[in-house]
Coordinates of C-alpha atoms in Angstrom, one line a residue:
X953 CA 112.9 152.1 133.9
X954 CA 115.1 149.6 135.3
X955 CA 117.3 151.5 137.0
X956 CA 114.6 153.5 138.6
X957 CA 113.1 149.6 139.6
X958 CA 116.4 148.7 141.1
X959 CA 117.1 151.6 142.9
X960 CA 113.3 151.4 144.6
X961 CA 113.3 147.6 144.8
X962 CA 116.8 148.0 147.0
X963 CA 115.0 151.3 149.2
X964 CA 112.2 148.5 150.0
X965 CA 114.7 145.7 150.9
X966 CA 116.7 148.3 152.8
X967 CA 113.6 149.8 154.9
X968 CA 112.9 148.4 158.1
X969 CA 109.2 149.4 158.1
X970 CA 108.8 147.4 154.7
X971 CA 110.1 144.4 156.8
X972 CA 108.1 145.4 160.2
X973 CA 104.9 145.7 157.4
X974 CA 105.6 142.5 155.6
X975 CA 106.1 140.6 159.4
X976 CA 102.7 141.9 160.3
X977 CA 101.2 140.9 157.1
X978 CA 102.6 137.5 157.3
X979 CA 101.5 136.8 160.9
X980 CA 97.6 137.7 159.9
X981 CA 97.9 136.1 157.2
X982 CA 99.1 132.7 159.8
X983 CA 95.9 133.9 162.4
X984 CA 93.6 134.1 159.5
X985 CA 94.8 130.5 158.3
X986 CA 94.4 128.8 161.5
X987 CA 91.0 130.4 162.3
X988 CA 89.6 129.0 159.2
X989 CA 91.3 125.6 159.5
X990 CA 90.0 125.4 162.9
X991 CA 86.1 126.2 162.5
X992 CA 86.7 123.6 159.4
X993 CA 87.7 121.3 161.8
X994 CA 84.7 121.8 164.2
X995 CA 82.2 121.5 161.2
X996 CA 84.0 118.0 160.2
X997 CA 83.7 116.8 163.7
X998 CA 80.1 118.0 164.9
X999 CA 79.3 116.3 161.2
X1000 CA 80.3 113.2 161.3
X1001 CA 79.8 113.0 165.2
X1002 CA 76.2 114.0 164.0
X1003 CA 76.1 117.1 167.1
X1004 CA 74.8 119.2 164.4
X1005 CA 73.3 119.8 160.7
X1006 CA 75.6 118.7 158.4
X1007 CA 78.0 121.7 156.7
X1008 CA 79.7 122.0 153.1
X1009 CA 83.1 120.4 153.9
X1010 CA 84.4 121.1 150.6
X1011 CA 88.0 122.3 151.2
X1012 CA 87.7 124.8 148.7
X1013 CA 84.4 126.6 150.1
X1014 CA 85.9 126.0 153.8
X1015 CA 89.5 127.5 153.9
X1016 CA 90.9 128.9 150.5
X1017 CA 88.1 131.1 149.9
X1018 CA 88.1 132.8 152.8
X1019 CA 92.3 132.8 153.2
X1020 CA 92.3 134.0 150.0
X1021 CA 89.6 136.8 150.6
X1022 CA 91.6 138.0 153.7
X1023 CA 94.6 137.7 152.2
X1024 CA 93.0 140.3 149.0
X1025 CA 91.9 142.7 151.7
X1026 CA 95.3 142.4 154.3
X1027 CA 96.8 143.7 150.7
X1028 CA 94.7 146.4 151.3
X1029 CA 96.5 147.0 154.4
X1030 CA 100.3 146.8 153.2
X1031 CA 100.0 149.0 149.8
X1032 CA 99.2 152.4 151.6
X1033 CA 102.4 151.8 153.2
X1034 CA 104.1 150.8 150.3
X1035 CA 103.0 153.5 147.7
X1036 CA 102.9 156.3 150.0
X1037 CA 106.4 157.9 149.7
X1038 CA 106.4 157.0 146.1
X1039 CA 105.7 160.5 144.3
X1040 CA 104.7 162.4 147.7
X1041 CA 108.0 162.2 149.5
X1042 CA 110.1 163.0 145.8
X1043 CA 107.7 166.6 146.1
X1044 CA 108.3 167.1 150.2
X1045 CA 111.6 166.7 149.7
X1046 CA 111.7 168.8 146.4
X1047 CA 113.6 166.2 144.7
X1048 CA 110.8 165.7 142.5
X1049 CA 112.7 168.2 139.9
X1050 CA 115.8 166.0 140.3
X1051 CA 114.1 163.1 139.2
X1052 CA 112.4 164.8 136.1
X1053 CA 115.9 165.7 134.7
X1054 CA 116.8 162.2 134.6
X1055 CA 117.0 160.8 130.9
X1056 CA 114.0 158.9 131.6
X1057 CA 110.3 159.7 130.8
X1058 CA 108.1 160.7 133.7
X1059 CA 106.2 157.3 132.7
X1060 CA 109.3 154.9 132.6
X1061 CA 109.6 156.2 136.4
X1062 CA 106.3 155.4 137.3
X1063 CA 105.9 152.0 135.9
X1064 CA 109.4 151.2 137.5
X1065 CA 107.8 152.6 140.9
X1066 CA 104.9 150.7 140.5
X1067 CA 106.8 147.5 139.8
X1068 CA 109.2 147.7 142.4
X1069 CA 106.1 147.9 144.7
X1070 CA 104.3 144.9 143.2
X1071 CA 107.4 142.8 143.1
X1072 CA 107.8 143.7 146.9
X1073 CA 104.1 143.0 147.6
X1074 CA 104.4 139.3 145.8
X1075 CA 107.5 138.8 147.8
X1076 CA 105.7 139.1 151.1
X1077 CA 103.0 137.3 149.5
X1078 CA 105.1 134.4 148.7
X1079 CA 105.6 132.8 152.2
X1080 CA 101.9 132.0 152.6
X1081 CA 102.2 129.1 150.2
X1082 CA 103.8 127.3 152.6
X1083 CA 100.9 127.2 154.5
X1084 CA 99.0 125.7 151.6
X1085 CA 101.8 123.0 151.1
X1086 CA 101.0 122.2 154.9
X1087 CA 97.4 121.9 154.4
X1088 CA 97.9 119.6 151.8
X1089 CA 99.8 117.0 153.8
X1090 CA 96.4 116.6 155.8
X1091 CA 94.1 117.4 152.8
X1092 CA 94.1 117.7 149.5
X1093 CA 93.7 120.9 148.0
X1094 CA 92.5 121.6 144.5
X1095 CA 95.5 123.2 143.1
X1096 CA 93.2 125.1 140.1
X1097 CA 91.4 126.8 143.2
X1098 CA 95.0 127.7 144.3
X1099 CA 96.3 128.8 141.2
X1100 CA 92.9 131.1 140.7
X1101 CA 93.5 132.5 144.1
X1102 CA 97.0 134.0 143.1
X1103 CA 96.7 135.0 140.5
X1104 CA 93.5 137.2 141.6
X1105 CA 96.1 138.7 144.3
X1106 CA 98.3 139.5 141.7
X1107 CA 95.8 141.1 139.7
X1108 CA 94.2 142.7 142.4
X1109 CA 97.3 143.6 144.1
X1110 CA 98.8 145.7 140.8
X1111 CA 95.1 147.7 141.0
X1112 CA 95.3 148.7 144.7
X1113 CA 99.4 150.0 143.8
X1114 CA 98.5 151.9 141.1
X1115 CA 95.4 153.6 143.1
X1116 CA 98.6 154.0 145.7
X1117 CA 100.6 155.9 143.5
X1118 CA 97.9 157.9 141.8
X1119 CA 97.2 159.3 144.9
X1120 CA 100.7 159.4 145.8
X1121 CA 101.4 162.1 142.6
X1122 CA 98.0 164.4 144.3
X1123 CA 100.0 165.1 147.7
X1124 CA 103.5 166.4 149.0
X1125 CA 102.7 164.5 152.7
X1126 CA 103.1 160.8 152.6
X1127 CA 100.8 160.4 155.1
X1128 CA 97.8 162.3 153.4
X1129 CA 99.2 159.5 150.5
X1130 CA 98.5 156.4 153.0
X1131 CA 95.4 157.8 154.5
X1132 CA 93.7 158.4 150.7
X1133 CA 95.0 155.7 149.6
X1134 CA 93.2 152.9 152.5
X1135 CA 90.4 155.1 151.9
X1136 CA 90.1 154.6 148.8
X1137 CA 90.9 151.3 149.1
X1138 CA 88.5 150.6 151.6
X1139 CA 85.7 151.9 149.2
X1140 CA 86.2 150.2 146.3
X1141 CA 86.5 147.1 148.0
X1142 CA 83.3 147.5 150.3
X1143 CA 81.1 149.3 147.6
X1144 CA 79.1 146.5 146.9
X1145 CA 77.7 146.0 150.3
X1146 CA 75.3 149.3 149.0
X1147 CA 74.0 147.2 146.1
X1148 CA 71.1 146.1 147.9
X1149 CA 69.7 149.6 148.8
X1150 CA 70.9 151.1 145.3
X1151 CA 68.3 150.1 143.7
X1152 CA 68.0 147.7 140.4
X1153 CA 69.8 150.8 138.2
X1154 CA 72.5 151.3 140.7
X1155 CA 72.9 147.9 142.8
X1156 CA 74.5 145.8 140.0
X1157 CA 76.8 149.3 138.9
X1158 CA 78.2 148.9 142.7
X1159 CA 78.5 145.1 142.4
X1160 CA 80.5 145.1 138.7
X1161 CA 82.8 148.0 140.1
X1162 CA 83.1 146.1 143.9
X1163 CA 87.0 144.5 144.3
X1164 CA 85.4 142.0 146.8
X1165 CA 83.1 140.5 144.3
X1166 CA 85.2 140.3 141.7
X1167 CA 87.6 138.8 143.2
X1168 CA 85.4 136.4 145.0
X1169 CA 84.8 134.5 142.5
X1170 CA 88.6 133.7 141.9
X1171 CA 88.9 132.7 145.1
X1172 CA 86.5 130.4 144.8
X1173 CA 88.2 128.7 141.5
X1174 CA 87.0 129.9 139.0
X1175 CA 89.2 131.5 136.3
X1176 CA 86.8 134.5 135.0
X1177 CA 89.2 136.4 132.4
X1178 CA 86.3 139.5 133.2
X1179 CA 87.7 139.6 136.4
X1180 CA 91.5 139.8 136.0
X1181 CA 90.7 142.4 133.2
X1182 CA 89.4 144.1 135.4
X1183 CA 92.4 144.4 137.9
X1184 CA 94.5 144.8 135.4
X1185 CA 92.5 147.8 133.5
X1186 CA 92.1 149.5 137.1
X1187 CA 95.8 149.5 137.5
X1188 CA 96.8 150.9 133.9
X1189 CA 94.1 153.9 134.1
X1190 CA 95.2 154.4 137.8
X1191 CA 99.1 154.9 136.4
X1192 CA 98.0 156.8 133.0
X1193 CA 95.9 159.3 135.1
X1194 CA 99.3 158.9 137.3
X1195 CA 101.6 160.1 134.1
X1196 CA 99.0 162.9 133.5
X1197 CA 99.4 164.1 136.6
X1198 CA 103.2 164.3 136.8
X1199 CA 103.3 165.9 133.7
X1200 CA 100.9 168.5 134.7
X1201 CA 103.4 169.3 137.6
X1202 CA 106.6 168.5 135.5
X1203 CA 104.7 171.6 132.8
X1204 CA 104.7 173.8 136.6
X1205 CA 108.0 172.7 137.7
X1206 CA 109.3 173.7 134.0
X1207 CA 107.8 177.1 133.9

């Protein structure tokens, strides 16, 4: 496994659209930021210059909740891009058979896949600390809220690449991969916005199964071990129906 996470760690360093991908992610991630510092600086001033109602000024509710929320869903973004060569362009390129004759289990290769794209999505994820560090030279900022919010990318970020890489092992065209896989994505993220016309049987189904909401409430602080589970399950049945799936074609490739 780790030679198959070093060789596709050093294919991300090497890409230029990994670095184009991480630029653009970082520079939303910097808009996103200043928007919410901003409007948080227009509700402190119009309330203590009493030009309007008074708002929640907690620091918290104001900017790391939402950072953190955009941040979750500009992952979204990046990891159809990452994941979407990852099995698909082995089979275009018929290479796939070369790499099942390596003395490595199909799932050792997939788990070093899917950590090589993890580790590159931290990496990119990284730099937007600083930004925190910045805001805390004006403001405190609660550092549990902080710590909740990361580790809820993390989680959440393993889920959405091993969705990427499931998806990856259905196709031969990496783009079919990156289209499925924001798709996807995009579903199981939004899927909770139907909760209120499910019904009472189906609206908290949607809710409990909805990325958003559960990773709202780690972005707001609190550390719900439910949560995290979650993200992390979602990622090992997303690479075990992965392994099933290469075997399958491993058994066709073998015949």
């Amino acid at each position: 496994m780790r030679t198959v996470l070093a060789r596709e760690l050093y294919e991300y360093f090497r890409s230029p659209t990994a670095y184009v991908v991480g630029a653009i992610y970082l520079l939303l991630a910097g808009y996103f930021f200043t928007t919410h510092l901003s409007a948080y600086h227009l509700i402190s001033f119009r309330s203590f210059s009493s030009l309007g109602p008074p708002g929640d000024l907690r620091i918290s509710l104001g900017i790391l909740r939402p950072f953190f929320e955009n941040l979750s869903f500009l992952g979204l973004l990046v990891v159809p891009f990452l994941t979407m060569r990852t099995i698909a362009e082995e089979k275009r390129s018929r290479s796939v058979e070369l790499l099942f004759s390596f003395p490595v289990s199909a799932r050792a290769v997939l788990h070093g896949k899917f950590l090589a794209a993890w580790i590159f999505l931290a990496v990119i994820t990284a730099p937007t600390l600083f930004l925190l560090i910045a805001l805390g030279t004006l403001a405190p900022a609660d550092p549990g809220v902080v710590l909740c919010g990361y580790l809820g990318l993390l989680a959440v970020g393993g889920a959405y690449v091993g969705i990427g890489i499931l998806i990856s092992c259905l196709t031969s065209s990496s783009l079919v991969a990156a289209v499925a896989t924001f798709g996807v994505l995009l579903l199981v993220w939004t899927i909770g916005w139907s909760s209120a016309i499910a019904g009472p049987t189906w609206g908290p189904l949607l809710q409990s199964i909805s990325f958003l909401d559960r990773y709202t409430g780690l972005a707001q602080g609190r550390l719900a071990w439910g949560d995290l589970a979650f993200f992390v399950v979602t990622g090992i049945l997303a690479l075990s129906w992965a392994d099933c799936v290469v075997h399958s074609t491993r058994w066709r490739v073998d015949r």
